[in-house]
Short mmCIF file of C-alpha atoms in Angstrom, two decimals:
data_model
loop_
_atom_site.label_atom_id
_atom_site.label_comp_id
_atom_site.label_asym_id
_atom_site.label_seq_id
_atom_site.Cartn_x
_atom_site.Cartn_y
_atom_site.Cartn_z
CA UNK A 810 -21.09 40.78 -35.29
CA UNK A 811 -19.49 42.82 -32.65
CA UNK A 812 -21.68 42.12 -29.51
CA UNK A 813 -20.51 40.79 -26.30
CA UNK A 814 -22.99 39.46 -23.95
CA UNK A 815 -22.44 39.37 -20.25
CA UNK A 816 -24.35 37.61 -17.74
CA UNK A 817 -25.46 37.87 -14.95
CA UNK A 818 -26.20 41.72 -14.87
CA UNK A 819 -26.50 41.49 -10.78
CA UNK A 820 -24.59 39.04 -8.65
CA UNK A 821 -24.80 38.71 -4.95
CA UNK A 822 -22.28 36.29 -2.87
CA UNK A 823 -21.44 35.95 0.65
CA UNK A 824 -17.90 36.59 1.58
CA UNK A 825 -15.51 33.89 1.27
CA UNK A 826 -17.64 32.38 -1.54
CA UNK A 827 -16.80 32.38 -5.27
CA UNK A 828 -18.12 34.60 -7.94
CA UNK A 829 -18.33 33.62 -11.71
CA UNK A 830 -19.25 36.14 -14.62
CA UNK A 831 -19.65 34.72 -18.27
CA UNK A 832 -19.09 36.39 -21.25
CA UNK A 833 -19.73 35.48 -25.04
CA UNK A 834 -18.58 37.10 -28.15
CA UNK A 835 -19.46 36.93 -31.92
CA UNK A 836 -16.29 38.09 -33.83
CA UNK A 837 -14.33 34.97 -34.63
CA UNK A 838 -11.23 37.06 -35.10
CA UNK A 839 -11.29 38.35 -31.61
CA UNK A 840 -7.96 37.44 -30.00
CA UNK A 841 -7.83 39.55 -26.90
CA UNK A 842 -10.28 39.71 -23.67
CA UNK A 843 -9.64 41.95 -20.84
CA UNK A 844 -11.86 42.33 -17.72
CA UNK A 845 -12.22 45.75 -16.08
CA UNK A 846 -13.35 46.49 -12.56
CA UNK A 847 -15.11 49.97 -11.92
CA UNK A 848 -15.98 51.07 -8.32
CA UNK A 849 -18.61 53.71 -7.74
CA UNK A 850 -17.22 57.28 -8.91
CA UNK A 851 -14.17 55.62 -10.31
CA UNK A 852 -12.82 55.02 -13.78
CA UNK A 853 -12.77 51.30 -15.03
CA UNK A 854 -9.42 49.39 -14.20
CA UNK A 855 -7.85 46.51 -15.81
CA UNK A 856 -7.69 43.69 -13.67
CA UNK A 857 -6.78 40.73 -15.67
CA UNK A 858 -6.73 39.78 -19.27
CA UNK A 859 -6.30 36.89 -21.54
CA UNK A 860 -5.13 36.36 -25.09
CA UNK A 861 -6.41 33.81 -27.65
CA UNK A 862 -3.35 31.60 -27.48
CA UNK A 863 -4.26 30.87 -23.72
CA UNK A 864 -7.08 28.98 -22.13
CA UNK A 865 -6.55 29.81 -18.54
CA UNK A 866 -4.76 32.51 -16.58
CA UNK A 867 -4.82 33.25 -12.93
CA UNK A 868 -3.60 36.26 -10.90
CA UNK A 869 -4.03 35.67 -7.27
CA UNK A 870 -7.94 35.07 -6.70
CA UNK A 871 -8.86 36.14 -10.21
CA UNK A 872 -9.27 33.12 -12.85
CA UNK A 873 -9.90 33.68 -16.33
CA UNK A 874 -11.01 30.87 -18.80
CA UNK A 875 -11.34 31.20 -22.65
CA UNK A 876 -13.24 28.86 -24.70
CA UNK A 877 -12.38 29.79 -28.32
CA UNK A 878 -14.62 27.08 -29.80
CA UNK A 879 -17.58 28.22 -27.84
CA UNK A 880 -16.80 31.86 -28.23
CA UNK A 881 -16.96 32.30 -24.40
CA UNK A 882 -14.79 33.60 -21.53
CA UNK A 883 -15.39 33.84 -17.94
CA UNK A 884 -13.96 35.55 -14.64
CA UNK A 885 -13.88 33.65 -11.42
CA UNK A 886 -13.16 35.33 -8.22
CA UNK A 887 -12.35 32.95 -5.38
CA UNK A 888 -12.59 33.81 -1.91
CA UNK A 889 -14.57 36.86 -2.32
CA UNK A 890 -14.05 39.97 0.07
CA UNK A 891 -16.31 42.92 0.47
CA UNK A 892 -13.59 45.02 -1.43
CA UNK A 893 -14.55 42.97 -4.45
CA UNK A 894 -17.80 44.62 -4.81
CA UNK A 895 -18.01 46.58 -7.89
CA UNK A 896 -19.06 46.69 -11.43
CA UNK A 897 -17.20 44.27 -13.58
CA UNK A 898 -16.88 44.51 -17.59
CA UNK A 899 -15.58 42.11 -19.97
CA UNK A 900 -14.45 43.08 -23.37
CA UNK A 901 -13.07 41.72 -26.62
CA UNK A 902 -10.93 43.13 -29.28
CA UNK A 903 -11.33 41.99 -32.78
CA UNK A 904 -9.51 42.87 -35.72
CA UNK A 905 -9.69 46.75 -34.91
CA UNK A 906 -8.04 48.40 -31.89
CA UNK A 907 -11.23 49.29 -30.17
CA UNK A 908 -12.77 47.15 -27.20
CA UNK A 909 -16.45 46.01 -27.45
CA UNK A 910 -17.67 45.79 -23.64
CA UNK A 911 -20.23 43.56 -22.20
CA UNK A 912 -23.08 45.27 -20.53
CA UNK A 913 -21.37 44.95 -16.79
CA UNK A 914 -21.95 42.76 -13.70
CA UNK A 915 -22.67 44.46 -10.55
CA UNK A 916 -21.28 42.24 -7.94
CA UNK A 917 -22.07 42.70 -4.13
CA UNK A 918 -20.20 40.77 -1.74
CA UNK A 919 -21.89 40.58 1.80
CA UNK A 920 -20.11 39.90 5.09
CA UNK B 71 1.28 56.40 -12.09
CA UNK B 72 -1.15 58.31 -13.93
CA UNK B 73 -1.00 58.04 -17.77
CA UNK B 74 -3.79 60.50 -18.59
CA UNK B 75 -5.05 63.77 -17.08
CA UNK B 76 -8.74 64.71 -17.80
CA UNK B 77 -10.15 67.82 -16.64
CA UNK B 78 -12.89 68.66 -15.47
CA UNK B 79 -14.07 65.73 -13.47
CA UNK B 80 -17.54 66.73 -13.87
CA UNK B 81 -19.51 69.59 -16.06
CA UNK B 82 -23.01 70.71 -15.81
CA UNK B 83 -24.23 71.52 -19.45
CA UNK B 84 -27.26 73.64 -20.33
CA UNK B 85 -29.40 72.10 -22.90
CA UNK B 86 -28.37 72.81 -26.43
CA UNK B 87 -24.92 74.02 -25.32
CA UNK B 88 -21.74 72.31 -26.46
CA UNK B 89 -19.01 71.47 -24.18
CA UNK B 90 -15.12 70.89 -24.89
CA UNK B 91 -13.33 68.30 -23.05
CA UNK B 92 -9.63 67.81 -23.03
CA UNK B 93 -7.18 64.99 -22.38
CA UNK B 94 -3.57 65.13 -21.83
CA UNK B 95 -1.33 62.10 -22.36
CA UNK B 96 1.26 61.81 -19.66
CA UNK B 97 3.39 59.06 -20.85
CA UNK B 98 4.57 58.93 -24.53
CA UNK B 99 4.95 55.08 -24.56
CA UNK B 100 1.01 55.06 -24.88
CA UNK B 101 0.42 57.15 -27.84
CA UNK B 102 -2.93 55.73 -29.17
CA UNK B 103 -5.55 57.78 -27.76
CA UNK B 104 -9.33 57.23 -27.74
CA UNK B 105 -12.45 58.32 -26.28
CA UNK B 106 -15.08 56.07 -24.81
CA UNK B 107 -18.55 57.01 -23.59
CA UNK B 108 -20.49 55.48 -20.50
CA UNK B 109 -24.02 56.05 -20.47
CA UNK B 110 -26.12 56.40 -17.66
CA UNK B 111 -27.02 52.46 -17.82
CA UNK B 112 -23.33 51.99 -17.44
CA UNK B 113 -22.71 50.75 -20.87
CA UNK B 114 -19.31 51.42 -22.37
CA UNK B 115 -18.87 52.20 -25.99
CA UNK B 116 -16.10 53.12 -28.10
CA UNK B 117 -15.99 56.43 -29.99
CA UNK B 118 -12.99 57.25 -31.64
CA UNK B 119 -9.34 56.46 -31.70
CA UNK B 120 -6.99 59.17 -33.18
CA UNK B 121 -3.17 58.71 -33.36
CA UNK B 122 -1.66 61.56 -35.18
CA UNK B 123 -1.88 65.41 -34.64
CA UNK B 124 -4.43 66.80 -37.00
CA UNK B 125 -6.54 63.64 -37.14
CA UNK B 126 -10.18 64.68 -36.70
CA UNK B 127 -13.45 62.60 -36.61
CA UNK B 128 -17.06 63.43 -36.19
CA UNK B 129 -19.85 60.88 -34.86
CA UNK B 130 -23.41 61.04 -33.93
CA UNK B 131 -24.86 58.77 -31.30
CA UNK B 132 -28.26 58.68 -29.63
CA UNK B 133 -28.13 61.66 -27.33
CA UNK B 134 -25.10 63.42 -28.42
CA UNK B 135 -22.84 64.56 -31.32
CA UNK B 136 -19.12 64.39 -31.08
CA UNK B 137 -16.25 65.88 -32.78
CA UNK B 138 -12.97 64.40 -31.76
CA UNK B 139 -9.68 66.19 -32.42
CA UNK B 140 -5.98 64.96 -31.96
CA UNK B 141 -4.52 68.14 -31.41
CA UNK B 142 -0.69 67.12 -30.47
CA UNK B 143 0.96 64.05 -29.64
CA UNK B 144 0.08 64.70 -26.08
CA UNK B 145 -3.56 66.26 -26.34
CA UNK B 146 -6.58 64.69 -27.49
CA UNK B 147 -9.96 66.92 -27.50
CA UNK B 148 -13.58 66.32 -27.67
CA UNK B 149 -16.46 68.47 -28.31
CA UNK B 150 -20.01 67.25 -27.19
CA UNK B 151 -22.82 68.87 -28.79
CA UNK B 152 -26.74 68.39 -28.61
CA UNK B 153 -26.44 66.33 -25.63
CA UNK B 154 -29.88 65.12 -24.31
CA UNK B 155 -28.85 62.63 -21.76
CA UNK B 156 -25.96 62.81 -19.16
CA UNK B 157 -22.96 60.53 -19.81
CA UNK B 158 -19.25 60.20 -18.79
CA UNK B 159 -16.49 60.42 -21.29
CA UNK B 160 -13.45 58.62 -20.82
CA UNK B 161 -9.97 59.23 -22.56
CA UNK B 162 -8.02 56.05 -22.76
CA UNK B 163 -4.60 55.24 -24.10
CA UNK B 164 -2.67 51.95 -25.29
CA UNK B 165 0.96 51.26 -26.57
CA UNK B 166 -0.25 50.33 -29.97
CA UNK B 167 -3.29 49.52 -32.12
CA UNK B 168 -2.33 45.91 -32.57
CA UNK B 169 -4.06 42.87 -31.17
CA UNK B 170 -3.64 42.51 -27.28
CA UNK B 171 -2.68 45.98 -26.49
CA UNK B 172 -3.86 47.00 -23.02
CA UNK B 173 -6.35 49.95 -22.81
CA UNK B 174 -5.88 52.32 -19.94
CA UNK B 175 -8.81 54.81 -18.79
CA UNK B 176 -8.31 58.15 -17.60
CA UNK B 177 -10.55 59.50 -14.57
CA UNK B 178 -13.29 60.51 -17.10
CA UNK B 179 -15.74 63.65 -17.46
CA UNK B 180 -19.17 63.10 -16.05
CA UNK B 181 -21.46 65.27 -17.98
CA UNK B 182 -24.89 66.20 -16.74
CA UNK B 183 -27.57 67.88 -18.53
CA UNK B 184 -29.18 71.15 -16.98
#
């Protein structure tokens, strides 16, 4: 299978709190898991990624976790700011070069 | 630094008319070029990956028919025909086809049906 499930589809948090987005995948050959942020009217931009030889990666306020056994990975944004409001997409890359994207999460951070 | 140049940013397409899109690679370190579509529900979907000049592929999806051509090492084209619903087409590039190669998006061309 090549599906990536992403939840929740809509997420609203208060400024300063954490936001978590969860994804699951089917392809056991998947070995690369990027996350993209897309602001209104803009293209998707790569914000963080993790490879299958890692379980955790952090870049500033962004943390990604990977559980290969459960075929799940997640993005956690700590200390959210209004500028974090956007669509977020998870993706996986299996044996082929193409990325399979989740359906997206619309994150709104209110001040 | 802009890796890809996609023009135009927006096109109004009369129903039944085909449209031709162009993408120019600005950095030869990322020669693997692809097209992705994003539908009105924001779903992103891979369409094609074309590496070598002369590569050509066709695909039919709900709402549009596609013909992609890698014209040169720096130019990728996409013809969109029989489009019934609007969508955004993104050109992307990566350094390779192997596992873990980062994918970068162009600014996209938003197509609307007239």
